[in-house]
Structures are given as structure tokens and as C-alpha cells.
PDB file of C-alpha atoms and ligand atoms in Angstrom:
ATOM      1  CA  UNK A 413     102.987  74.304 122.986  1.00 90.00           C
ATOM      2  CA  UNK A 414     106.489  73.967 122.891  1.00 96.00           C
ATOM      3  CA  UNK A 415     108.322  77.400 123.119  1.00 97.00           C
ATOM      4  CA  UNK A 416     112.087  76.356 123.855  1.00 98.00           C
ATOM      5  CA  UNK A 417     114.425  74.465 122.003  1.00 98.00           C
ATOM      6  CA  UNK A 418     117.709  73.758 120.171  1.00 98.00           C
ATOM      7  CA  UNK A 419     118.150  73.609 116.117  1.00 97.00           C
ATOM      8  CA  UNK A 420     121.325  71.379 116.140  1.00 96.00           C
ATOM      9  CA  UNK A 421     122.094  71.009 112.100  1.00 94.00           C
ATOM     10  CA  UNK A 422     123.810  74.074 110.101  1.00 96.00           C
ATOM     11  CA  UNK A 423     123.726  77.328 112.209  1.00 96.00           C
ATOM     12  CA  UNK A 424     123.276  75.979 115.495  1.00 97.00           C
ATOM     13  CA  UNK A 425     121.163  77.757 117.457  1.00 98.00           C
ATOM     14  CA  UNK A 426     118.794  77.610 120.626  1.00 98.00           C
ATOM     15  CA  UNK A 427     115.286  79.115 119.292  1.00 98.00           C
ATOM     16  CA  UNK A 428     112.326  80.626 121.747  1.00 98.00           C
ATOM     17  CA  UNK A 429     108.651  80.683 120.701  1.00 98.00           C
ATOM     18  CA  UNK A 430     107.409  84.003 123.007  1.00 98.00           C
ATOM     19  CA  UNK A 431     104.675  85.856 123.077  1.00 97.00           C
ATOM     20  CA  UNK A 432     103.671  89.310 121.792  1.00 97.00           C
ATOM     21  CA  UNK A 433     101.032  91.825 121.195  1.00 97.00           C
ATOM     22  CA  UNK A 434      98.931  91.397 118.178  1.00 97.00           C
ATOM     23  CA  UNK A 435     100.956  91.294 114.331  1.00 96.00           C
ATOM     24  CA  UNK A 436     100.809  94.755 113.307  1.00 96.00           C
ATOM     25  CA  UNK A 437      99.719  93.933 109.791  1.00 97.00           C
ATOM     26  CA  UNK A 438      97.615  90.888 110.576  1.00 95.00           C
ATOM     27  CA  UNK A 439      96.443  89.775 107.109  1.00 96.00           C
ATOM     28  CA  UNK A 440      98.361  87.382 105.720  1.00 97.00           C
ATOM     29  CA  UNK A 441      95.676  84.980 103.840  1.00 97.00           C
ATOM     30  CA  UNK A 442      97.525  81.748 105.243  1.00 97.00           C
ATOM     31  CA  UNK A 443      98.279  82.989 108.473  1.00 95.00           C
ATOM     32  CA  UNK A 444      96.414  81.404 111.900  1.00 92.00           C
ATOM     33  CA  UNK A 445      99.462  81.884 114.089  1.00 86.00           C
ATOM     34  CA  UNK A 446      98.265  85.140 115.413  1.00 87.00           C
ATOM     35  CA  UNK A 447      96.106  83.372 117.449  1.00 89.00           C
ATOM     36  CA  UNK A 448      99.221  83.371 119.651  1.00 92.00           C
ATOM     37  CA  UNK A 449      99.063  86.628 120.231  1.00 94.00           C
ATOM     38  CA  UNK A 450      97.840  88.870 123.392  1.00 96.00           C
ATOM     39  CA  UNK A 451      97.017  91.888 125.032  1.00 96.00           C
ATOM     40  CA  UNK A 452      97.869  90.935 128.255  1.00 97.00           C
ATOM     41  CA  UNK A 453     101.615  92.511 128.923  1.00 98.00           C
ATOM     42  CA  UNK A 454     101.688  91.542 132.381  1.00 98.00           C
ATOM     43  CA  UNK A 455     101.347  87.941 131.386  1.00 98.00           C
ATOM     44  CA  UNK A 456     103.276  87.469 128.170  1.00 98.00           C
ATOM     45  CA  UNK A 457     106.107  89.032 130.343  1.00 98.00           C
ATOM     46  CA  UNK A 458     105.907  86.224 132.796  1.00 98.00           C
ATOM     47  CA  UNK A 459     105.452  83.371 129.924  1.00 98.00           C
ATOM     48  CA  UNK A 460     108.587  85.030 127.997  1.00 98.00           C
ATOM     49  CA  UNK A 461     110.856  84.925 130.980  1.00 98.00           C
ATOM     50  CA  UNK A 462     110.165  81.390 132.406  1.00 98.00           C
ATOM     51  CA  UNK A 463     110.583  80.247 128.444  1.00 98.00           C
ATOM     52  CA  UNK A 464     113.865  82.686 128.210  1.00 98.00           C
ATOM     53  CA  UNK A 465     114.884  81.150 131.270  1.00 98.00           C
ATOM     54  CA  UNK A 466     115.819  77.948 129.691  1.00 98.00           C
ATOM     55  CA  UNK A 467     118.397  79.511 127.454  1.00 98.00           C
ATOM     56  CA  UNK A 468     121.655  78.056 128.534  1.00 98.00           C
ATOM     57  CA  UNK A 469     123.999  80.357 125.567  1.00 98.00           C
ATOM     58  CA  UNK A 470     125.865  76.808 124.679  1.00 98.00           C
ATOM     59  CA  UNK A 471     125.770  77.614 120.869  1.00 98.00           C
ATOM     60  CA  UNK A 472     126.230  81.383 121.124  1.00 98.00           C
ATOM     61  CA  UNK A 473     123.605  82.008 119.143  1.00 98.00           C
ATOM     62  CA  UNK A 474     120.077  82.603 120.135  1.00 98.00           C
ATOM     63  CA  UNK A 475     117.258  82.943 117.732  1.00 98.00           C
ATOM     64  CA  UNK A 476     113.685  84.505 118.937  1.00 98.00           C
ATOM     65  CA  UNK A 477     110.389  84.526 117.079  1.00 97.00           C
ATOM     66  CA  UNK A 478     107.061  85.106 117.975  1.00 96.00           C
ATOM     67  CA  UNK A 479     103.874  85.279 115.760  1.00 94.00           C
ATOM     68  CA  UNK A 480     104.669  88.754 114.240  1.00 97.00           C
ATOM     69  CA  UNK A 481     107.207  90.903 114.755  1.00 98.00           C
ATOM     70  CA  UNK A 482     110.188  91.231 117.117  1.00 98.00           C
ATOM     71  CA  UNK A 483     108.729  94.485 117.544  1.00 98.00           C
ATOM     72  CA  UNK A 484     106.140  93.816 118.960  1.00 98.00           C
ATOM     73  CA  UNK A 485     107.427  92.370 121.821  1.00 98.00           C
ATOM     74  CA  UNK A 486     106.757  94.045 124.879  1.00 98.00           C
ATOM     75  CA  UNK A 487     109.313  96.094 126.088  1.00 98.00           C
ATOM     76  CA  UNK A 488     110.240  94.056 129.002  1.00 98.00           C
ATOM     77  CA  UNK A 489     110.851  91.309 127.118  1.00 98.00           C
ATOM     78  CA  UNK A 490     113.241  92.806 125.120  1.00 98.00           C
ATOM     79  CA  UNK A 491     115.497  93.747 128.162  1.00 98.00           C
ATOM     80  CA  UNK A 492     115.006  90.551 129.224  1.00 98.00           C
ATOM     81  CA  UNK A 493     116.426  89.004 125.759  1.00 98.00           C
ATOM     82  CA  UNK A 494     119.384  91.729 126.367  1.00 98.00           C
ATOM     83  CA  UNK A 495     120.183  90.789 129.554  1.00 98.00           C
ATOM     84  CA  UNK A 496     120.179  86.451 129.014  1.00 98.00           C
ATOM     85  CA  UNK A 497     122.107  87.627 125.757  1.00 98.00           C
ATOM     86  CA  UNK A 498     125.070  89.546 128.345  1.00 98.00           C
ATOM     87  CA  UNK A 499     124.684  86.735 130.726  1.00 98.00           C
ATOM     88  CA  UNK A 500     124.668  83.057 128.679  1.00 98.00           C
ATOM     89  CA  UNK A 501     127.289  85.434 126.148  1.00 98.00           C
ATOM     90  CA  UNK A 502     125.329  85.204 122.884  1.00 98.00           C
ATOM     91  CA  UNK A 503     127.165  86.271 120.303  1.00 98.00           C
ATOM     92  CA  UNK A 504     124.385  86.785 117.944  1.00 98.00           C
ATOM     93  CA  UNK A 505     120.384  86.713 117.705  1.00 98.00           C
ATOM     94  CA  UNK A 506     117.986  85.888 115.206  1.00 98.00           C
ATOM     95  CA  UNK A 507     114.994  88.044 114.713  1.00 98.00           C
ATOM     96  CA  UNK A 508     112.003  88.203 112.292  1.00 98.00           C
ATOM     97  CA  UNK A 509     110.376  91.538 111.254  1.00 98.00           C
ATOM     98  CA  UNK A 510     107.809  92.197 108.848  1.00 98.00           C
ATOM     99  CA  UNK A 511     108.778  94.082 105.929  1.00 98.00           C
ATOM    100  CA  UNK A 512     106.683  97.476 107.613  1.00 98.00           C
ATOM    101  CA  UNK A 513     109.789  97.702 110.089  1.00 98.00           C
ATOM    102  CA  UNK A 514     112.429  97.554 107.250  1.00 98.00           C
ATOM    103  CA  UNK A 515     113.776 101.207 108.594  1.00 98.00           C
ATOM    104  CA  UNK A 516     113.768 100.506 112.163  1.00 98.00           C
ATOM    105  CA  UNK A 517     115.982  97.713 112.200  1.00 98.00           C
ATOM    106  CA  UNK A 518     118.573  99.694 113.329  1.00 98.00           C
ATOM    107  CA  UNK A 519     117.293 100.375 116.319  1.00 98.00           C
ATOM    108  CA  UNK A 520     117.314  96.608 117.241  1.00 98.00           C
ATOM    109  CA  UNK A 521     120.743  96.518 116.786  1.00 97.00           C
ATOM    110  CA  UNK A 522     121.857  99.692 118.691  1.00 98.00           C
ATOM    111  CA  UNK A 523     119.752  97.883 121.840  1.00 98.00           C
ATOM    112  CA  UNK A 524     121.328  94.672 121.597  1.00 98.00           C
ATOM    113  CA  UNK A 525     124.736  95.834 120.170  1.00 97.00           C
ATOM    114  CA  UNK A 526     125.007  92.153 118.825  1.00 98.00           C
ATOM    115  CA  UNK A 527     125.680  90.927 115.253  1.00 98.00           C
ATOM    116  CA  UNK A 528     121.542  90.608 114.589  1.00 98.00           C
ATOM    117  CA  UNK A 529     120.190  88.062 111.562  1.00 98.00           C
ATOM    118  CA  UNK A 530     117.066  89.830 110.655  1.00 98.00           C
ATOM    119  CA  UNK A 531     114.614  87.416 108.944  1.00 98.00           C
ATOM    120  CA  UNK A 532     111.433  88.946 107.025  1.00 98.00           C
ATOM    121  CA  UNK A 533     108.603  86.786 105.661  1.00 98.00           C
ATOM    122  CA  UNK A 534     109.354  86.942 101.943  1.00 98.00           C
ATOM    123  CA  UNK A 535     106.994  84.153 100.903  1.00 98.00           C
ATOM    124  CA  UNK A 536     107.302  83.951  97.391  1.00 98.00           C
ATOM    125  CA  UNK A 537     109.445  87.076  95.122  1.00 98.00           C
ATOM    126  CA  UNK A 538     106.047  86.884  92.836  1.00 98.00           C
ATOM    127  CA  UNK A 539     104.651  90.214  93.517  1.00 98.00           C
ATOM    128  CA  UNK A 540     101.562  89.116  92.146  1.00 98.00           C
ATOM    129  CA  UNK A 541     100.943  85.938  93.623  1.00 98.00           C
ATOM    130  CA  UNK A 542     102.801  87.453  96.851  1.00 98.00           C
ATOM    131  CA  UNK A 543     100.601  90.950  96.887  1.00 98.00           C
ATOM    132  CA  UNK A 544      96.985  89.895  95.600  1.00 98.00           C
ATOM    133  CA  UNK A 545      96.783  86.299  96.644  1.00 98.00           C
ATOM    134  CA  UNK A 546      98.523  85.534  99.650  1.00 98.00           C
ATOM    135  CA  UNK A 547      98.295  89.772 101.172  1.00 98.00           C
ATOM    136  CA  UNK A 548     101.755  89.631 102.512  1.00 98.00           C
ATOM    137  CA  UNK A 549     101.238  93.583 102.212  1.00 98.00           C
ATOM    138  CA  UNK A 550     105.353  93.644 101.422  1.00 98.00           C
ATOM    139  CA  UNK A 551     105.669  95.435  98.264  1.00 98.00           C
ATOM    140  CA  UNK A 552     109.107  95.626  97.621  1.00 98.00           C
ATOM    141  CA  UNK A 553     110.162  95.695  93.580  1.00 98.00           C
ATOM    142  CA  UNK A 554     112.049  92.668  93.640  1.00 98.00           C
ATOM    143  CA  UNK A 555     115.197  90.254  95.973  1.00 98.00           C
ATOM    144  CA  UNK A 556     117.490  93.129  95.439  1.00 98.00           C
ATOM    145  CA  UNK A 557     115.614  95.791  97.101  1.00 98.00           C
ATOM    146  CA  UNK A 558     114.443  93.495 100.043  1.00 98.00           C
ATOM    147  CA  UNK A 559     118.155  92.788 100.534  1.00 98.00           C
ATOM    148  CA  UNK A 560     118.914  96.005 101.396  1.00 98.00           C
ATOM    149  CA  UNK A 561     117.310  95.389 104.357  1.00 98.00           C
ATOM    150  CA  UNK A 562     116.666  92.029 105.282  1.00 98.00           C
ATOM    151  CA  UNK A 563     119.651  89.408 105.989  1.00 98.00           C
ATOM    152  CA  UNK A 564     117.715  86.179 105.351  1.00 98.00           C
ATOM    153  CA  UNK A 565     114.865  85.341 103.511  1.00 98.00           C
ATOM    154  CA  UNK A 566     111.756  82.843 103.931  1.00 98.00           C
ATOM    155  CA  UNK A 567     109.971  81.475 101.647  1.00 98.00           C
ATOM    156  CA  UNK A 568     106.801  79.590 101.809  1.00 98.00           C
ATOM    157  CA  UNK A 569     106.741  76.476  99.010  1.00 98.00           C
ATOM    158  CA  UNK A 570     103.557  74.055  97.838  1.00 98.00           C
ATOM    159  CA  UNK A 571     100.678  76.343  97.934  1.00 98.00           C
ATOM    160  CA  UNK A 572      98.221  75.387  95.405  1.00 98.00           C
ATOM    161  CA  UNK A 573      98.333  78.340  92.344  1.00 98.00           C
ATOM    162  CA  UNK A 574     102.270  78.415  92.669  1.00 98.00           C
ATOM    163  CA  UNK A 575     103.916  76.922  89.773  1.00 98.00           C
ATOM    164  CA  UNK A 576     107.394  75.080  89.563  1.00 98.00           C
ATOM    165  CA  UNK A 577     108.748  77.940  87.470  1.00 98.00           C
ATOM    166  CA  UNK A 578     107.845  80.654  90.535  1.00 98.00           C
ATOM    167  CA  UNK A 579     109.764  78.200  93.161  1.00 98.00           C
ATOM    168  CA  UNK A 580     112.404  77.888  90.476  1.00 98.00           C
ATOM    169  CA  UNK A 581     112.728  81.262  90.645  1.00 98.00           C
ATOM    170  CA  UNK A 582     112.230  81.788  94.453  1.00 98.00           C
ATOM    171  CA  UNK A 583     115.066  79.653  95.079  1.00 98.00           C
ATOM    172  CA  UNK A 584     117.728  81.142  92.765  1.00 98.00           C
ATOM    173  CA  UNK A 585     116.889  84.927  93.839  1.00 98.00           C
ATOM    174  CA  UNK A 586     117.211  83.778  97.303  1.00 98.00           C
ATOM    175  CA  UNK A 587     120.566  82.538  96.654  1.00 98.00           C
ATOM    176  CA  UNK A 588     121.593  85.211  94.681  1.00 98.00           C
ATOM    177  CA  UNK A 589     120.674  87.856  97.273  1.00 98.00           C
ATOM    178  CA  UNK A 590     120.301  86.316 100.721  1.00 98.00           C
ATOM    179  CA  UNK A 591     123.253  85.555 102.639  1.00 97.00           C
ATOM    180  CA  UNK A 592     120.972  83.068 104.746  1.00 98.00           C
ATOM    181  CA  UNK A 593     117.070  81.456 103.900  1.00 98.00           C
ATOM    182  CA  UNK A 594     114.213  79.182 104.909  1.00 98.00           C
ATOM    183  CA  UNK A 595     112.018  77.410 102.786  1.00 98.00           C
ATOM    184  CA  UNK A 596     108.983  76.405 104.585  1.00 97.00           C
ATOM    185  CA  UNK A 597     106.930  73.584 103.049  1.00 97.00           C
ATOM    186  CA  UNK A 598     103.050  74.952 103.729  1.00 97.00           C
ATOM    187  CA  UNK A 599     101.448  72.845 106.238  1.00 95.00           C
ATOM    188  CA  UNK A 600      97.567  73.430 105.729  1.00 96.00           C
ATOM    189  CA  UNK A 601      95.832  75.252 108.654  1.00 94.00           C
ATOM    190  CA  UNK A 602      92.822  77.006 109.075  1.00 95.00           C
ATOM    191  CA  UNK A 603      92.908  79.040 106.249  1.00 97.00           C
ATOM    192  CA  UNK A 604      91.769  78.793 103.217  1.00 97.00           C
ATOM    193  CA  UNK A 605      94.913  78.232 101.683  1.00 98.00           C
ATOM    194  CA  UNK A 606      95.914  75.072 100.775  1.00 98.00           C
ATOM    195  CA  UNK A 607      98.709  72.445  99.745  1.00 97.00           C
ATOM    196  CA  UNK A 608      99.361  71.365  96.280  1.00 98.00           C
ATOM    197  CA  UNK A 609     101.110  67.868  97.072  1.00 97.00           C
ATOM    198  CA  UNK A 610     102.113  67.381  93.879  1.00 98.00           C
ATOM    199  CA  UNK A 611     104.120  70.221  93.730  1.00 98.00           C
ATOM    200  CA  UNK A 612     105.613  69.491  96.843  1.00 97.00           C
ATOM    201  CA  UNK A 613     106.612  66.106  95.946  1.00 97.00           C
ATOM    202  CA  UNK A 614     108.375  67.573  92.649  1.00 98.00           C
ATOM    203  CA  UNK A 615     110.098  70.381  95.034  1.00 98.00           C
ATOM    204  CA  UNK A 616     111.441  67.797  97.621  1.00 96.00           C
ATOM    205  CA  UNK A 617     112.878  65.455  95.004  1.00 97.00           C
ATOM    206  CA  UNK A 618     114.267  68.249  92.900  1.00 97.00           C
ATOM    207  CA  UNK A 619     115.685  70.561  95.934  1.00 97.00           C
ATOM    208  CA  UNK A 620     116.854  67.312  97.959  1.00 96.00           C
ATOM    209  CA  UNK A 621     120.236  68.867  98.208  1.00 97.00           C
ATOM    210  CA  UNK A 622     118.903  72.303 100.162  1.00 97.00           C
ATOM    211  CA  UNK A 623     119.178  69.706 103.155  1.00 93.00           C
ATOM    212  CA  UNK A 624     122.829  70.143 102.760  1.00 96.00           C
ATOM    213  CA  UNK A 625     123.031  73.977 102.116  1.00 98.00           C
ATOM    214  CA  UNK A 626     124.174  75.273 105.289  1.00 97.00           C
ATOM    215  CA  UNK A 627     122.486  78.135 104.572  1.00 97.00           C
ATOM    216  CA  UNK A 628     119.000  76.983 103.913  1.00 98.00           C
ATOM    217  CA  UNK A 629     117.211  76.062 106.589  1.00 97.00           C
ATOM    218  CA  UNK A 630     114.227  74.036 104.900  1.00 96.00           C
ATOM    219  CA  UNK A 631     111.092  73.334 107.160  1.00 96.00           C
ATOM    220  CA  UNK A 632     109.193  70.372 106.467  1.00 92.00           C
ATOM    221  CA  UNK A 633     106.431  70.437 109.022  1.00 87.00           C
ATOM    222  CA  UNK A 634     105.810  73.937 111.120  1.00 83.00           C
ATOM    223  CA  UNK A 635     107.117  72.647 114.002  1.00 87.00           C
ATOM    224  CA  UNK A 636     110.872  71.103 112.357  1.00 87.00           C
ATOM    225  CA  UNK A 637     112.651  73.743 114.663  1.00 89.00           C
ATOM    226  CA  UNK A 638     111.084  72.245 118.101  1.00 90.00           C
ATOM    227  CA  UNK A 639     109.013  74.935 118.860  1.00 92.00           C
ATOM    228  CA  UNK A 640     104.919  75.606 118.305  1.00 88.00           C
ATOM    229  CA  UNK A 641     102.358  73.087 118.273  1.00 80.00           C
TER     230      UNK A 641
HETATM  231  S1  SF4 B 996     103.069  89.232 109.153  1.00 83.76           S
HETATM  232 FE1  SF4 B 996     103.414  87.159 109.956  1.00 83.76          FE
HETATM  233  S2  SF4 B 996     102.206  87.016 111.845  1.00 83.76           S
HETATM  234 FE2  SF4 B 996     101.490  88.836 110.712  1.00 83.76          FE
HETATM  235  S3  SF4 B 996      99.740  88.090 109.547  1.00 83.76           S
HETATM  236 FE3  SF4 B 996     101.525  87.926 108.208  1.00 83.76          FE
HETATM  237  S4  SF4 B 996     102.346  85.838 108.508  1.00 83.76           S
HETATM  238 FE4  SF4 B 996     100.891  86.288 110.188  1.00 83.76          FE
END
């Protein structure tokens, strides 16, 4: 499992895979990642630092994910993000948080007293297909009202029962609202969701130019940022 690395195209960035305690929500329907997670703080401190040890600050700009929310870190951890972030002088992090955290963001930011980039698992801006199929359990009304909290948006394309006209739509909301995205193709897992590959051939011939958005980062295979397995 690869849990260190460097995204060198549009917002350069090193990236860290850690460890945390189990997804507070926990029920996404195409979710298997939270196998990742543990109960055993002692050791997910130890894994976090040696990975957090490789961070060298050469972009500036650190991004850290881990299968669930950045709050659910453990609490060591999170001084020991602050204090490579004062040492290697990163300007700015990346975080991901689940849209059940939207009003504690803050509190992030007053920790780390950094510019932060909060990401939040948007999957699709379907409520329907977002709510009752995939149970992202993220009910917000629409882009706008997610933007009032989140910075960037991802979005999960190429699951079979979305249509074109939904990714249509996905895409233009998330560049109407979102300052930053990521559009992740769906890789099939363990679940029982699965790919439609024809609509994924139809979205990476007609969204070929996201490769050159620089603020789209689109994710091909789970593991296009150099981290996971
Ligand atoms: S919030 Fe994220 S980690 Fe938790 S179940 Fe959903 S996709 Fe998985």
C-alpha cells in the first residue's frame, strides 16, 4: 500500500494516505476503503508518522486523506500534520470531510492556521440517485448550499444507473460553484456497485479537455494520485 507521494500536474502537491479510526458514517453503497480503517491509536500513530515523515514541503502544499474523515484522525496525528506543516513550511493543506462535519470545519482551520482546501465527497448533485442509491447520507438541497461549506467538490462518474444528462449536469454545477473538483472514474470493487463502460467511454471522449482544467483533478484509476493499492 502506497501511502506517500507527489501529484506533479496542476496544483502540485505531496499527498499522504494515513490511517484513522473507523468513517463515522460508514455506508456509502460503493465504498470498501474503510477496510483501512482501525481502532488501534497507538499504531495508526506510528504508521502516520513514519508515512508523514517523508514529507519534504518542496511544493508548499500538502494534501492528507485517509478513508473517512480528517476528523477522524487521531489526535496525535493531527499535531503531527501541524508540526511537519511549521517545519517543511506548507503553505496550505488539503483535507476531505464528510458532509456530517460541514460546521466544524472551522475548527480545522483555527488548529492549523493555514489556508485549508476542504474536499467533501459530493458524488453525484442527483439527490436521488446520490441519497437512495449510492447512501452518501449528504442531503444538502443542491451545489449552492454545499458550497457554502465545502471548497472543492468530487464527483464519482460511470456507475451503471447514471445517465449522460446527470454527469452533464454534475460537471457544469461543479464548475459553477466549486472553486476546485475531482472527477473520479468508478473503479469496480467489492461492492455491488458497478461500472457502466459505455458511459465511461462517452465521458472520457466528451470531457477530454478536464485533463487540461487546472482545476479538475480527474482520476482515472483509484490509485492516479500515487497513493492506495
Ligand atoms: S464517507 Fe467516505 S469513507 Fe465513509 S463510507 Fe462514505 S465513501 Fe466510505
Amino acid at each position: 500500500m502506497e501511502r506517500y507521494s507527489k501529484i506533479t500536474e496542476k496544483t502540485k502537491r505531496e499527498i499522504v494516505l494515513l490511517k484513522g479510526f473507523p468513517c463515522a458514517w460508514g455506508k456509502c453503497r460503493f465504498c470498501d476503503y474503510t477496510d483501512d480503517n482501525s481502532r488501534n491509536e497507538k499504531e495508526m500513530i506510528q504508521l502516520n508518522r513514519e508515512v508523514l515523515s517523508h514529507v519534504t514541503g518542496e511544493f508548499g502544499v500538502l494534501e492528507v486523506i485517509n478513508s473517512g474523515s480528517c476528523f477522524e484522525l487521531p489526535k496525535e496525528t493531527l499535531e503531527d500534520i501541524r508540526r511537519v506543516v511549521q517545519e517543511k513550511n506548507i503553505k496550505r493543506l488539503f483535507f476531505e470531510a464528510h458532509w456530517i462535519y460541514r460546521n466544524r470545519l472551522n475548527e480545522m482551520r483555527a488548529f492549523f492556521r493555514i489556508p485549508i482546501t476542504f474536499k467533501t465527497g459530493v458524488e453525484t448533485f442527483d439527490n436521488a440517485f446520490r441519497e437512495e442509491y449510492l447512501y452518501k447520507h449528504a442531503p444538502f438541497r443542491d451545489a449552492a448550499e454545499a458550497a457554502k461549506y465545502f471548497d472543492s467538490a468530487c464527483l464519482m462518474v460511470g456507475i451503471k444507473g447514471q445517465t449522460k444528462e446527470m454527469i452533464k449536469r454534475d460537471i457544469a454545477l461543479l464548475k459553477e460553484h466549486f472553486q476546485h473538483g475531482t472527477v473520479s472514474v468508478f473503479t469496480d470493487n467489492t461492492t455491488d456497485v458497478k461500472r457502466d463502460e459505455e458511459l465511461i467511454r462517452w465521458f472520457l471522449q466528451e470531457y477530454s479537455y478536464l485533463k487540461d482544467d487546472p482545476n479538475v483533478d480527474v482520476l482515472y484509476e483509484n490509485t492516479d494520485f500515487g497513493v492506495g493499492d
